[in-house]
PDB file of C-alpha atoms in Angstrom:
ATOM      1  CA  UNK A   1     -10.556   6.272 -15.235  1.00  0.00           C
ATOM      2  CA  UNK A   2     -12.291   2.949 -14.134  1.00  0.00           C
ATOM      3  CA  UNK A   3     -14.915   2.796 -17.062  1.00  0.00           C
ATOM      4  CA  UNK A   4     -17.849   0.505 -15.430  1.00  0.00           C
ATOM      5  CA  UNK A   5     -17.043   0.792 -12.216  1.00  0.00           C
ATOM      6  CA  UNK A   6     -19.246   2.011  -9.392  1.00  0.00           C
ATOM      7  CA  UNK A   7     -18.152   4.322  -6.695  1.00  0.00           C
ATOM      8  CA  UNK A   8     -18.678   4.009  -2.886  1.00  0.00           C
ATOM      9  CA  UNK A   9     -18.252   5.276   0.536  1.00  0.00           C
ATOM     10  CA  UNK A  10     -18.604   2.641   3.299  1.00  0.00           C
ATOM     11  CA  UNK A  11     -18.073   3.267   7.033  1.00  0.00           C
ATOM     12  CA  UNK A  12     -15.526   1.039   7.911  1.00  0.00           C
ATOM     13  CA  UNK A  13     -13.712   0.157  11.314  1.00  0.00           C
ATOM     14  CA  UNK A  14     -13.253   3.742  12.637  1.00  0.00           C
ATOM     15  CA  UNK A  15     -13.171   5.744   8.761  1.00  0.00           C
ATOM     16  CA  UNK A  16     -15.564   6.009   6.017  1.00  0.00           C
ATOM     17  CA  UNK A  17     -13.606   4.820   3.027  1.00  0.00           C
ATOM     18  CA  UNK A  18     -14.126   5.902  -0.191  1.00  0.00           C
ATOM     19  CA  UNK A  19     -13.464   3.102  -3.485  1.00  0.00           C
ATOM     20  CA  UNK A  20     -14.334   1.562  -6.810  1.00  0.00           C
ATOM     21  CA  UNK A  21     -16.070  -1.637  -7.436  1.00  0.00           C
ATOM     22  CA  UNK A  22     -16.322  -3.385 -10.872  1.00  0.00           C
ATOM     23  CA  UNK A  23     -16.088  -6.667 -12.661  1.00  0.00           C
ATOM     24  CA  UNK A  24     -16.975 -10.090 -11.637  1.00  0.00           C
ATOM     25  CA  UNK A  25     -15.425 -13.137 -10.454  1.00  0.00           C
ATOM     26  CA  UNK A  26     -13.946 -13.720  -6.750  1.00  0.00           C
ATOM     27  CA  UNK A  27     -13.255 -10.462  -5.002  1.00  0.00           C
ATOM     28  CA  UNK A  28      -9.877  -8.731  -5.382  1.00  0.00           C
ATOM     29  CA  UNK A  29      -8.994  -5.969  -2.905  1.00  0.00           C
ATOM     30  CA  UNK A  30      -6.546  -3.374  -4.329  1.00  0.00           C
ATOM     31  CA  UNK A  31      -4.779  -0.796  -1.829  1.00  0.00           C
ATOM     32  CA  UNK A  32      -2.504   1.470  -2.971  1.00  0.00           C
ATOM     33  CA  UNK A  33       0.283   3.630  -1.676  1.00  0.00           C
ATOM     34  CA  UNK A  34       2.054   6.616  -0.393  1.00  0.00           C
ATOM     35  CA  UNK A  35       1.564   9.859  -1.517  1.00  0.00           C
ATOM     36  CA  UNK A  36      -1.177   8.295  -3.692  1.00  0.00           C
ATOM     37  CA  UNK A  37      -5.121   7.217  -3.877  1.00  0.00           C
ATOM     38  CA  UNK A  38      -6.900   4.197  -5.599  1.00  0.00           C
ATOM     39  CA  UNK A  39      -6.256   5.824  -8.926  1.00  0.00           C
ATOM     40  CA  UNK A  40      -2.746   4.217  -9.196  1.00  0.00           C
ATOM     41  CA  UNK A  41      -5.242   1.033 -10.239  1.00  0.00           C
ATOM     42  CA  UNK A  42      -6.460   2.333 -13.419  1.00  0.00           C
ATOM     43  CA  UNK A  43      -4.249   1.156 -15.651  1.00  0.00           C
ATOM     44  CA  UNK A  44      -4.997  -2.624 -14.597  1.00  0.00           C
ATOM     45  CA  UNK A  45      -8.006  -2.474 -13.558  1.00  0.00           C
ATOM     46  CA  UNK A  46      -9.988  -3.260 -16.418  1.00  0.00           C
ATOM     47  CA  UNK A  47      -7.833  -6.703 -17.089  1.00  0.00           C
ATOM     48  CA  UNK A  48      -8.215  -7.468 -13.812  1.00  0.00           C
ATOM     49  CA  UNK A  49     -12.251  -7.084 -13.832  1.00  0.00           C
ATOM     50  CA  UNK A  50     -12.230  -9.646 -16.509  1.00  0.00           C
ATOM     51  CA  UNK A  51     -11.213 -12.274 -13.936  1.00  0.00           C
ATOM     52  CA  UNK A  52     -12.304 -11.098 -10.662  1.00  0.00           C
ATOM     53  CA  UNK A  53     -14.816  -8.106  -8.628  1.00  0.00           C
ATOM     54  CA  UNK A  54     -11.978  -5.743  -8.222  1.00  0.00           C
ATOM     55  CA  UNK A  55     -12.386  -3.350  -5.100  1.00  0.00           C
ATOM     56  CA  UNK A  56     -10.093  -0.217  -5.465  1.00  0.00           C
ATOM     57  CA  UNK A  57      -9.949   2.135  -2.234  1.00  0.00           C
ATOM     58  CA  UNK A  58      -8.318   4.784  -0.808  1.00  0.00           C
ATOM     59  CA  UNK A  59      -7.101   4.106   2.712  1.00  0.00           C
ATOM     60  CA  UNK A  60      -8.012   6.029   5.634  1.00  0.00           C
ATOM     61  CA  UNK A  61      -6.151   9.164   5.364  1.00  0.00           C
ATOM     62  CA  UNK A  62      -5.966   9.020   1.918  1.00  0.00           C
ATOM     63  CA  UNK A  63      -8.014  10.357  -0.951  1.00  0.00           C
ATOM     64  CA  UNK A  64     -11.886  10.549  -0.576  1.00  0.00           C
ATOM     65  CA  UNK A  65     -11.776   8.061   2.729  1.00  0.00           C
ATOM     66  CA  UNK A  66     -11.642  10.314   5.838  1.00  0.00           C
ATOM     67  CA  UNK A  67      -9.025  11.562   8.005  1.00  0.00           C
ATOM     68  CA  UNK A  68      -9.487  10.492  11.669  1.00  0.00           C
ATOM     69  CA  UNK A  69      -7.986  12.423  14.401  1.00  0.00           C
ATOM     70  CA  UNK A  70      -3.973  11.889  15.686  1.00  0.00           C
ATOM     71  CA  UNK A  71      -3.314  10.459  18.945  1.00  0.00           C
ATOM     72  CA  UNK A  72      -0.632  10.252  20.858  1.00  0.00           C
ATOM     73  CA  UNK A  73       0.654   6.990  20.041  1.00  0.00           C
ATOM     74  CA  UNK A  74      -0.057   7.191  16.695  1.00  0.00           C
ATOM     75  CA  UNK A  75      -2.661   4.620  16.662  1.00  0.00           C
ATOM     76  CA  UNK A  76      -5.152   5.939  14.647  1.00  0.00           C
ATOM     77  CA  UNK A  77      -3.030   5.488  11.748  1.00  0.00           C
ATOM     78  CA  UNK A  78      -1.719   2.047  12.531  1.00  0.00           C
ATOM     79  CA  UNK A  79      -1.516  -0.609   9.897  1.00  0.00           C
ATOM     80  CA  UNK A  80      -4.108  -2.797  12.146  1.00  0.00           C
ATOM     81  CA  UNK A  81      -6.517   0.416  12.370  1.00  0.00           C
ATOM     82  CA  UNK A  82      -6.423   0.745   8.321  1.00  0.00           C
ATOM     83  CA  UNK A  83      -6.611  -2.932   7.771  1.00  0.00           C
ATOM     84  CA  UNK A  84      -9.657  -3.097  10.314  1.00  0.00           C
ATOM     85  CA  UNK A  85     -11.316  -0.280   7.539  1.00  0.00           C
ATOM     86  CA  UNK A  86     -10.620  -2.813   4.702  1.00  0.00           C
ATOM     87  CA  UNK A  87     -11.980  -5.813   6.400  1.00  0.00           C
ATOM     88  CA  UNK A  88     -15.446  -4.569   7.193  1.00  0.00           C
ATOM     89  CA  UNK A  89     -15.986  -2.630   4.033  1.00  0.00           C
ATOM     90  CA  UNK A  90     -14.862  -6.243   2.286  1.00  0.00           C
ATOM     91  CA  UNK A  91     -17.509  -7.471   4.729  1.00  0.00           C
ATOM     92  CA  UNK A  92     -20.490  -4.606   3.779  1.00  0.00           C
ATOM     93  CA  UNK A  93     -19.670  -5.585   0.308  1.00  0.00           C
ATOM     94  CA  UNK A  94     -20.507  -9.218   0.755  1.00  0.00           C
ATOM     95  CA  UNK A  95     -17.126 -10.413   0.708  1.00  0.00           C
ATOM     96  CA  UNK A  96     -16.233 -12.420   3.681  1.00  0.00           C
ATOM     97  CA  UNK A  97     -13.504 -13.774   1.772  1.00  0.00           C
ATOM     98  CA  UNK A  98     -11.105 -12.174  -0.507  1.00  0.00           C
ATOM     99  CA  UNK A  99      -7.893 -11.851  -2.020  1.00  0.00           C
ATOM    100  CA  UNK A 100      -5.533  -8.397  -2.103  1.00  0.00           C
ATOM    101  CA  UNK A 101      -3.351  -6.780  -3.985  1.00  0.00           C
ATOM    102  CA  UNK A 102      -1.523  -3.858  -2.814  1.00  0.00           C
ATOM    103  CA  UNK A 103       1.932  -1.399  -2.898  1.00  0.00           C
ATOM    104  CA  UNK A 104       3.590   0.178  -0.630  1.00  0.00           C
ATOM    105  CA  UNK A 105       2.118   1.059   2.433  1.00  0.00           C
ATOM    106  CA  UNK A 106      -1.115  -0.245   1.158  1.00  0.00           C
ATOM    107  CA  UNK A 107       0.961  -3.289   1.015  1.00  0.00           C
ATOM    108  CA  UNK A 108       1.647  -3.061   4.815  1.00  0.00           C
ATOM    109  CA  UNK A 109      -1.933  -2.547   5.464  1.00  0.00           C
ATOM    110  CA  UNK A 110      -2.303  -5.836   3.610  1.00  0.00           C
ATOM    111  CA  UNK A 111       0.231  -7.505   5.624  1.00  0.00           C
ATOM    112  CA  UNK A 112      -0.930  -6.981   8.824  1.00  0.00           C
ATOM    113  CA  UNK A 113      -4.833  -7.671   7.650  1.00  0.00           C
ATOM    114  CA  UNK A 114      -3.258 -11.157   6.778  1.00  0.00           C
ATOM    115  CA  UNK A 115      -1.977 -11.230  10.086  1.00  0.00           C
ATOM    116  CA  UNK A 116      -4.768 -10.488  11.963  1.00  0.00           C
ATOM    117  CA  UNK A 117      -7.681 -11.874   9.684  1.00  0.00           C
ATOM    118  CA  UNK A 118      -6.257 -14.792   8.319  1.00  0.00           C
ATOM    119  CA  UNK A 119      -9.473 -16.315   7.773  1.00  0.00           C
ATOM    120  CA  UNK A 120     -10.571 -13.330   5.083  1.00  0.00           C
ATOM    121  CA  UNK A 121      -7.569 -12.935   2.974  1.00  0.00           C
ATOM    122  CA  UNK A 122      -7.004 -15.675   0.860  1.00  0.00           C
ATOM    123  CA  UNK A 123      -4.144 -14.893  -0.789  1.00  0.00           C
ATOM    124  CA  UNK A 124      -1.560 -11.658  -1.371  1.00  0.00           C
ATOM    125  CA  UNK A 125       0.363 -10.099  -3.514  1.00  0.00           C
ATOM    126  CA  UNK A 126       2.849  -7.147  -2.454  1.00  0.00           C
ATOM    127  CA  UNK A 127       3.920  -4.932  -5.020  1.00  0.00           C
ATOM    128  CA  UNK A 128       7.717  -2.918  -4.171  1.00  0.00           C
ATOM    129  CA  UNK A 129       7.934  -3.542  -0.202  1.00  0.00           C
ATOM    130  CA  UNK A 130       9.840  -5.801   2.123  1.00  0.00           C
ATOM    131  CA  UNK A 131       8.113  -5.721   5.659  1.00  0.00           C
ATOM    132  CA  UNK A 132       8.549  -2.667   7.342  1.00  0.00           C
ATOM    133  CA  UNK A 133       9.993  -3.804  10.706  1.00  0.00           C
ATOM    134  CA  UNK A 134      12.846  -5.860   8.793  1.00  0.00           C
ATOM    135  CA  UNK A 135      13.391  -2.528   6.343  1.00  0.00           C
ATOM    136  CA  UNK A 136      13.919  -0.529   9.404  1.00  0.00           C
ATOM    137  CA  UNK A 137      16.596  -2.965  11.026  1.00  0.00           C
ATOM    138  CA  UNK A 138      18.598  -3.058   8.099  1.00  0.00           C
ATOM    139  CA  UNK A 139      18.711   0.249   7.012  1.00  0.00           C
ATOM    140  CA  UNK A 140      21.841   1.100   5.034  1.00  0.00           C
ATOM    141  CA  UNK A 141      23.208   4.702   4.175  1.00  0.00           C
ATOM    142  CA  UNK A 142      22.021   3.830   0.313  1.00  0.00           C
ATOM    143  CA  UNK A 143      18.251   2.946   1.473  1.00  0.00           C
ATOM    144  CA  UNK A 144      18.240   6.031   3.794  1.00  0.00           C
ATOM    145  CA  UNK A 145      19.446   8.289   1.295  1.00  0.00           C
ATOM    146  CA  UNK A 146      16.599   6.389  -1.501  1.00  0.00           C
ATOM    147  CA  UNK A 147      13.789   6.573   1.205  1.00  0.00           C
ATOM    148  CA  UNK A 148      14.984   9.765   3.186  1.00  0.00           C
ATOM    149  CA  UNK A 149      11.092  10.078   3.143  1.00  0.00           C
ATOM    150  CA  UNK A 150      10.779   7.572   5.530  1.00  0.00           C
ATOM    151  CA  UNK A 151      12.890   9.593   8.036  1.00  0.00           C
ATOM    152  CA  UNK A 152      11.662  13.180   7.668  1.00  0.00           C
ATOM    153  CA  UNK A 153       7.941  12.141   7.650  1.00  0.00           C
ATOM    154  CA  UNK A 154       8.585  10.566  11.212  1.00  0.00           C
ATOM    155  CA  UNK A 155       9.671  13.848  12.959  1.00  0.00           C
ATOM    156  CA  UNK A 156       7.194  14.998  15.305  1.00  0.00           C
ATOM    157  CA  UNK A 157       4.141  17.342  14.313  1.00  0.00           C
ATOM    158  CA  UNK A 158       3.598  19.996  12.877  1.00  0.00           C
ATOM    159  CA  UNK A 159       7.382  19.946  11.870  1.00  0.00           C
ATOM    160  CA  UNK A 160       7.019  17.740   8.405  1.00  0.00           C
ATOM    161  CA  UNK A 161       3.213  19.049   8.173  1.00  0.00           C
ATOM    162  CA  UNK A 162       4.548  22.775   7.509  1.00  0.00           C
ATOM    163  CA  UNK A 163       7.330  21.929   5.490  1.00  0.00           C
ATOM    164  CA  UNK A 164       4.866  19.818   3.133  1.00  0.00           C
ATOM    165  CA  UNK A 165       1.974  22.799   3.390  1.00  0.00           C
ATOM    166  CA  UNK A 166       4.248  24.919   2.224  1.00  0.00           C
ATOM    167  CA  UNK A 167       4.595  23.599  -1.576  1.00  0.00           C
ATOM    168  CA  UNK A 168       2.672  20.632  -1.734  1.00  0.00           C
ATOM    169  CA  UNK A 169       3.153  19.743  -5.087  1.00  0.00           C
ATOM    170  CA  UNK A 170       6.833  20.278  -5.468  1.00  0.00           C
ATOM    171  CA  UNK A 171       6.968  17.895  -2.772  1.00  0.00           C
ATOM    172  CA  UNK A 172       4.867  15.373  -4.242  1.00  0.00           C
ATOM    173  CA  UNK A 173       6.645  15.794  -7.948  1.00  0.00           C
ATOM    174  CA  UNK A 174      10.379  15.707  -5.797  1.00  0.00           C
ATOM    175  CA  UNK A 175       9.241  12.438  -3.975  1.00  0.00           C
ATOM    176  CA  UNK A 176       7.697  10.777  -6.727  1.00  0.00           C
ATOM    177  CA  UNK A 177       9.849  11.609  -9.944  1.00  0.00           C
ATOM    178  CA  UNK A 178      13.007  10.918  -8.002  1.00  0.00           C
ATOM    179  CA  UNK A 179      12.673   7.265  -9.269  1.00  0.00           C
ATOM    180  CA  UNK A 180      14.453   5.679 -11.775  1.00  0.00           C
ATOM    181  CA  UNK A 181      11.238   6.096 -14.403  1.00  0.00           C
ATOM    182  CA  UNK A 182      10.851   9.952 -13.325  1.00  0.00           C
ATOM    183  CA  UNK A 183       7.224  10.993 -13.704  1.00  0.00           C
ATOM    184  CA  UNK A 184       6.496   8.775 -16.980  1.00  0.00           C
ATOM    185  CA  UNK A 185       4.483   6.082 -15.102  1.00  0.00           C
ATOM    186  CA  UNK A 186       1.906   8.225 -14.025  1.00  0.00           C
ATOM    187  CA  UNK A 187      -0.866   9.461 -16.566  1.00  0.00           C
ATOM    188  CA  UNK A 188      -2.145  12.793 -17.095  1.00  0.00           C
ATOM    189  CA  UNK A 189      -5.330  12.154 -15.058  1.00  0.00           C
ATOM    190  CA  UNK A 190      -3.898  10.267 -12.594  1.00  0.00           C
ATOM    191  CA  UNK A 191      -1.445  13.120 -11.841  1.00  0.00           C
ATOM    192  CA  UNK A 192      -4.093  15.302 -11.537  1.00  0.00           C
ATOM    193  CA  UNK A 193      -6.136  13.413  -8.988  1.00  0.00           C
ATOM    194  CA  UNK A 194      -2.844  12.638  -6.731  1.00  0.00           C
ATOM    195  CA  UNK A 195      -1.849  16.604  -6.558  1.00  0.00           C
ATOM    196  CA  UNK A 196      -5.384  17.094  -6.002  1.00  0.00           C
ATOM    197  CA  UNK A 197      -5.799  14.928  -3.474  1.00  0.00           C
ATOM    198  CA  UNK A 198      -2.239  15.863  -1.350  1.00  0.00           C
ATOM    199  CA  UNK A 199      -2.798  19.333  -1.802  1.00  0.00           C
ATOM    200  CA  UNK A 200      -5.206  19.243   1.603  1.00  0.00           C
ATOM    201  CA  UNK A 201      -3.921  19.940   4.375  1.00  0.00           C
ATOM    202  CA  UNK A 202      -5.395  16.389   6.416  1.00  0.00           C
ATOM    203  CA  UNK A 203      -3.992  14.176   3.288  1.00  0.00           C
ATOM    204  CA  UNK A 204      -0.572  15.755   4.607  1.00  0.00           C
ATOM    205  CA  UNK A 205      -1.044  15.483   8.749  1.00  0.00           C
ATOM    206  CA  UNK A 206      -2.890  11.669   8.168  1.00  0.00           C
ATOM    207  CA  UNK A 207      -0.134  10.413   5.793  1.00  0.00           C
ATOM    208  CA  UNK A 208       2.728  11.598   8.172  1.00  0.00           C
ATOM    209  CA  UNK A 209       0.732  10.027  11.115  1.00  0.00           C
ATOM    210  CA  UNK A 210       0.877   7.014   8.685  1.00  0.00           C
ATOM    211  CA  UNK A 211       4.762   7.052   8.519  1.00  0.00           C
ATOM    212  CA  UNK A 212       4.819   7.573  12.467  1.00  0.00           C
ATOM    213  CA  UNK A 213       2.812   4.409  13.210  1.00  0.00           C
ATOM    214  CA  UNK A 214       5.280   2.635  11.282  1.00  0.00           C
ATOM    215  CA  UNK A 215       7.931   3.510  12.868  1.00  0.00           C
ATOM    216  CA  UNK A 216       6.515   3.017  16.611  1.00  0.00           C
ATOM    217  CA  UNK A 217       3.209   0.939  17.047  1.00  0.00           C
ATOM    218  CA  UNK A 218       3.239  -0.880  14.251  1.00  0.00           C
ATOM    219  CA  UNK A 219       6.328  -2.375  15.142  1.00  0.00           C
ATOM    220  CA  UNK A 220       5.740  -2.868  18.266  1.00  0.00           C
ATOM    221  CA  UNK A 221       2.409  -5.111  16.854  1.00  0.00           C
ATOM    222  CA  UNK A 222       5.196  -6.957  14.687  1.00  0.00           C
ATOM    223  CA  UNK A 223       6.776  -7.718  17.873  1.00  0.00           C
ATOM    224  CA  UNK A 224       4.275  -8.962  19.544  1.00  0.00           C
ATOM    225  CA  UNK A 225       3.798 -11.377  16.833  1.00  0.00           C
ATOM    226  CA  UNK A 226       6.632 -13.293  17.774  1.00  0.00           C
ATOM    227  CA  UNK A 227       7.106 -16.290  15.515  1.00  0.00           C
ATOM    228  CA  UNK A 228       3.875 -16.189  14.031  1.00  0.00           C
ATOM    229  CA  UNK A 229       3.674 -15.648  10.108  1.00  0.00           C
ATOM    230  CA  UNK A 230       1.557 -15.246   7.591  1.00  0.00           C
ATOM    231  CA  UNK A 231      -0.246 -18.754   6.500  1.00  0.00           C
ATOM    232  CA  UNK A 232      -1.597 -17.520   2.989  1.00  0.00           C
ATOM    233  CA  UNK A 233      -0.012 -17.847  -0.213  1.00  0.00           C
ATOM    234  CA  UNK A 234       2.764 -14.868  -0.731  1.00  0.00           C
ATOM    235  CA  UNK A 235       3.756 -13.027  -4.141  1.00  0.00           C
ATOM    236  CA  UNK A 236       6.250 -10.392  -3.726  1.00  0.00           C
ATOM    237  CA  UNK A 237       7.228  -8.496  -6.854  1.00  0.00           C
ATOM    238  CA  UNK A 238       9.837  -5.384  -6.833  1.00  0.00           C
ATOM    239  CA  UNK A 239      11.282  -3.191  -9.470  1.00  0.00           C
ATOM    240  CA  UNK A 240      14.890  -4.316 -10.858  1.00  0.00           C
ATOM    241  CA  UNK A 241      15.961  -0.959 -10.669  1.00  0.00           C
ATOM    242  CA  UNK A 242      14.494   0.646  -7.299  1.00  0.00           C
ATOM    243  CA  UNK A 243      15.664   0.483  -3.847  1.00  0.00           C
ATOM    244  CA  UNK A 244      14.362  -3.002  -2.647  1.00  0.00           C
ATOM    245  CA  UNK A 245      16.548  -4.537  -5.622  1.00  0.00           C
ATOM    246  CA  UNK A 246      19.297  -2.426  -4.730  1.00  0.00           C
ATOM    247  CA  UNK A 247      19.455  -2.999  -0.457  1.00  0.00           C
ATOM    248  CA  UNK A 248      17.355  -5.834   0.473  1.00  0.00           C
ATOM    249  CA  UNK A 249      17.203  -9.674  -0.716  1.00  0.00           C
ATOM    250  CA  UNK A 250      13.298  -9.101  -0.839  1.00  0.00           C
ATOM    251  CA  UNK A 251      12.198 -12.795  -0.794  1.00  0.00           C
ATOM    252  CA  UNK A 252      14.696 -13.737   2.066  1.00  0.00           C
ATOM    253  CA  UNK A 253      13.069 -10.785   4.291  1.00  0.00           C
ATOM    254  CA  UNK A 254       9.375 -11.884   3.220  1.00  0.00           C
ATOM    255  CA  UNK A 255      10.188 -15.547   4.419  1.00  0.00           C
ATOM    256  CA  UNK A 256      10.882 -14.543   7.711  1.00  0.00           C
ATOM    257  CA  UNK A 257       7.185 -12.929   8.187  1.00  0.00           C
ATOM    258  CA  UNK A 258       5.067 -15.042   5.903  1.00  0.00           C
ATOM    259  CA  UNK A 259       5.266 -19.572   5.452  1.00  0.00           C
ATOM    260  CA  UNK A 260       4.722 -19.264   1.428  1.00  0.00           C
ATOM    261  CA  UNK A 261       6.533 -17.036  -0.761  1.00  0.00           C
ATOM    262  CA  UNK A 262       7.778 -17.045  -4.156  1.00  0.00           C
ATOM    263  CA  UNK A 263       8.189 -13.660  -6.644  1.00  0.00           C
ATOM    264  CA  UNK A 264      10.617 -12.236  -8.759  1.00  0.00           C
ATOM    265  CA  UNK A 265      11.557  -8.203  -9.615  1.00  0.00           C
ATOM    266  CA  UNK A 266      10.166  -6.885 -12.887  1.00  0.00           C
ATOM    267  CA  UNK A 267      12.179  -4.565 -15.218  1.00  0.00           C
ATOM    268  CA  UNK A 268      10.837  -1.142 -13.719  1.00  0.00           C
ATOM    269  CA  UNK A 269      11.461   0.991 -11.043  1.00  0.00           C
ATOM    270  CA  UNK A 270       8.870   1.750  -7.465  1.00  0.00           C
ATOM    271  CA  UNK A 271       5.302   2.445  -9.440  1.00  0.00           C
ATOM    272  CA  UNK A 272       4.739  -0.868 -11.005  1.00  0.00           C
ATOM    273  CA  UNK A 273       1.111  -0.876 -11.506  1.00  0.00           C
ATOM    274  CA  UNK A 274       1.361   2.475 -13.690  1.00  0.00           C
ATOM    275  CA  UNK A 275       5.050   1.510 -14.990  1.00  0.00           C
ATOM    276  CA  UNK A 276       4.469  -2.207 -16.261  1.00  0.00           C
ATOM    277  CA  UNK A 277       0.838  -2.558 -15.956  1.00  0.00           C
ATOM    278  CA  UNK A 278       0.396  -5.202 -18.315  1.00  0.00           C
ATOM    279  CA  UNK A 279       3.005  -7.218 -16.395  1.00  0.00           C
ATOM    280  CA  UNK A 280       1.427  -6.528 -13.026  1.00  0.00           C
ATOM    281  CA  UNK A 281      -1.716  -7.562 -14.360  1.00  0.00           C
ATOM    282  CA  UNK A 282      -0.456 -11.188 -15.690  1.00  0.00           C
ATOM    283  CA  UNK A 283       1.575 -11.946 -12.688  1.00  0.00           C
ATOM    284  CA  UNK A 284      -1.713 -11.089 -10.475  1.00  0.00           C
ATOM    285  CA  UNK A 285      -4.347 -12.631 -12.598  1.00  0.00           C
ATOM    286  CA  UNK A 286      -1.720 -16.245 -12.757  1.00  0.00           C
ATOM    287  CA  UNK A 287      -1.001 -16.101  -9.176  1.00  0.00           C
ATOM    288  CA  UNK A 288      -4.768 -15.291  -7.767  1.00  0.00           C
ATOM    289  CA  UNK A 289      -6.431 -17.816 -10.083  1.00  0.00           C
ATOM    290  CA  UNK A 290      -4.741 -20.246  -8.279  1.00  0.00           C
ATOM    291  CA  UNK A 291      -6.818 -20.288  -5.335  1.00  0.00           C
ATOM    292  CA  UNK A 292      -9.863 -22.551  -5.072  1.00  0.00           C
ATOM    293  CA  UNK A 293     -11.182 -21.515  -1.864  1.00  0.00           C
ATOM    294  CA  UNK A 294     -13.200 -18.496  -3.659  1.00  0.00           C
TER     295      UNK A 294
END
C-alpha cells in the first residue's frame, strides 16, 4: 500500500503521529476513522497524489501515532487535543495551509480543527458523519441499535477495555462487517494492518477514551461555540444505505455547524473510501480543486 509514498513520525501537539506523505500539488490532509488507521486511504490515494501532496495519518491513539495517557475528563482524547496533533505536524511539514479530508471520527477531528484553526484549513470534506453533538440529540432507537458502539464504548474503564481484550478481532470483524457491504470494502492488506493494529491493548483503552470525549468534553467545546460555525467550504458525502441516510437529514444537521455546505450520499454503505473509491476520489479531487487560496 501507498507505492511512492514516504513514511513519518512527527511530534505533534501532545503525540507523535505516525503518516504517509506523497504526491504533489496543494496539501491534502487525510484522517481516517474508528476502529481503523491511515490505511483506509490506499485505495485513493494514488489518484489523489496526482492532484495534490496527500498526508495520510493515524490519529493519536490510533495506529503507529502514540497513545497518551487518560485523564479524568477525558481530555487527552478530545477532538481539539487530536486536531492540535494534525495542525502542527501540517505545520513541521511546511504546510501552513491545507485542505482535509476525513471519515468518521477523523472527520470530527477535522471539524473541530476547522473550528479552531480556521485560518489553516482551507476547505473540508466529511465522509459518513453528521456532527457529533447534533447525532447525540437526536438519537433514535434505529441509530442506537446501528451505532450501539457509540454507547458501550462510553461506559466507564476498564469495563469496555476487557470486554474488547478479550477477542479483539471478533470485535473488530462484528463492528465492522455489520454494514450493509459486510467485509468486502476492505482489502486483504488492509485487513491485516487494522486487526494488527487493534489487537494492542492501548489502540483499545485510547479509542474508547476517544468515544468518551465525545460524549462529554467535546460537547461541551461544541457548546461553548455558541453560534459560531465553520467559515470554509463544506462537502458532506454519506452512504445511501448506512445509518446517516437512514436517521439523519445529513446536510440539514451540517448547516447548523458550518456557513457552506452542499453534498449528496453515494450508493454504498459506512466505508466509502474502500467501498467506492473511485467515486470518493472524483468528488474530492472536483470539490478541492476549487480552492484558489493554495
Amino acid at each position: 500500500m501507498f507505492d511512492n509514498f514516504t513514511s513519518f513520525d512527527i511530534e505533534g501537539d501532545g503525540a507523535t503521529i505516525h503518516g504517509v506523505k506523497g504526491g504533489q500539488g496543494p496539501a491534502l490532509l487525510l484522517l481516517h476513522g474508528y476502529p481503523q488507521t491511515h490505511a483506509l486511504w490506499h485505495k485513493v490515494a494514488p489518484a489523489l497524489a496526482e492532484h495534490f501532496t496527500v498526508v495520510a495519518a493515524d490519529l493519536r491513539g490510533y495506529g503507529a501515532s502514540s497513545k497518551p495517557p487518560s485523564v479524568t475528563d477525558h481530555a487527552s482524547y478530545s477532538k481539539r487535543a487530536m486536531a492540535g496533533d494534525m495542525t502542527k505536524v501540517m505545520q513541521k511539514l511546511g504546510f501552513e495551509r491545507f485542505l482535509v479530508g476525513a471519515h468518521d471520527r477523523g472527520a470530527r477531528v477535522a471539524h473541530r480543527m476547522a473550528l479552531d484553526w480556521p485560518e489553516q484549513v482551507a476547505r473540508l470534506a466529511v465522509l459518513d458523519i453528521a456532527p457529533t453533538r447534533e447525532m447525540y440529540v437526536n438519537t433514535s432507537d434505529g441509530f442506537a441499535r446501528a451505532y450501539w458502539h457509540w454507547f458501550f464504548l462510553i461506559q466507564k474503564a476498564p469495563f469496555p477495555e476487557r470486554m474488547i481484550e478479550a477477542d479483539p478481532r471478533a470485535f473488530w470483524l462484528k463492528k465492522c462487517g455489520s454494514g450493509s457491504a459486510g467485509l468486502t470494502p476492505f482489502s486483504e492488506k488492509a485487513l491485516e494492518a487494522y486487526l494488527e493494529a487493534f489487537a494492542d491493548p492501548e489502540v483499545i483503552r485510547a479509542s474508547c477514551e476517544d468515544y468518551r470525549a465525545a460524549a462529554a468534553i467535546d460537547i461541551a467545546h461544541d457548546d461553548a461555540d455558541g453560534e459560531r460555525k465553520l467559515s470554509c467550504p463544506l462537502l458532506a458525502l454519506w452512504g445511501k444505505t448506512g445509518a446517516i441516510e437512514a436517521y439523519f437529514d445529513c446536510l440539514e444537521l451540517w448547516r447548523l455547524r458550518a456557513e457552506d455546505v452542499r453534498g449528496h450520499a453515494l450508493p454504498g454503505g459506512h466505508y466509502l473510501a474502500e467501498e467506492l473509491p473511485d467515486l470518493v476520489a472524483k468528488n474530492f479531487i472536483d470539490f478541492f480543486s476549487e480552492d484558489q487560496t493554495l
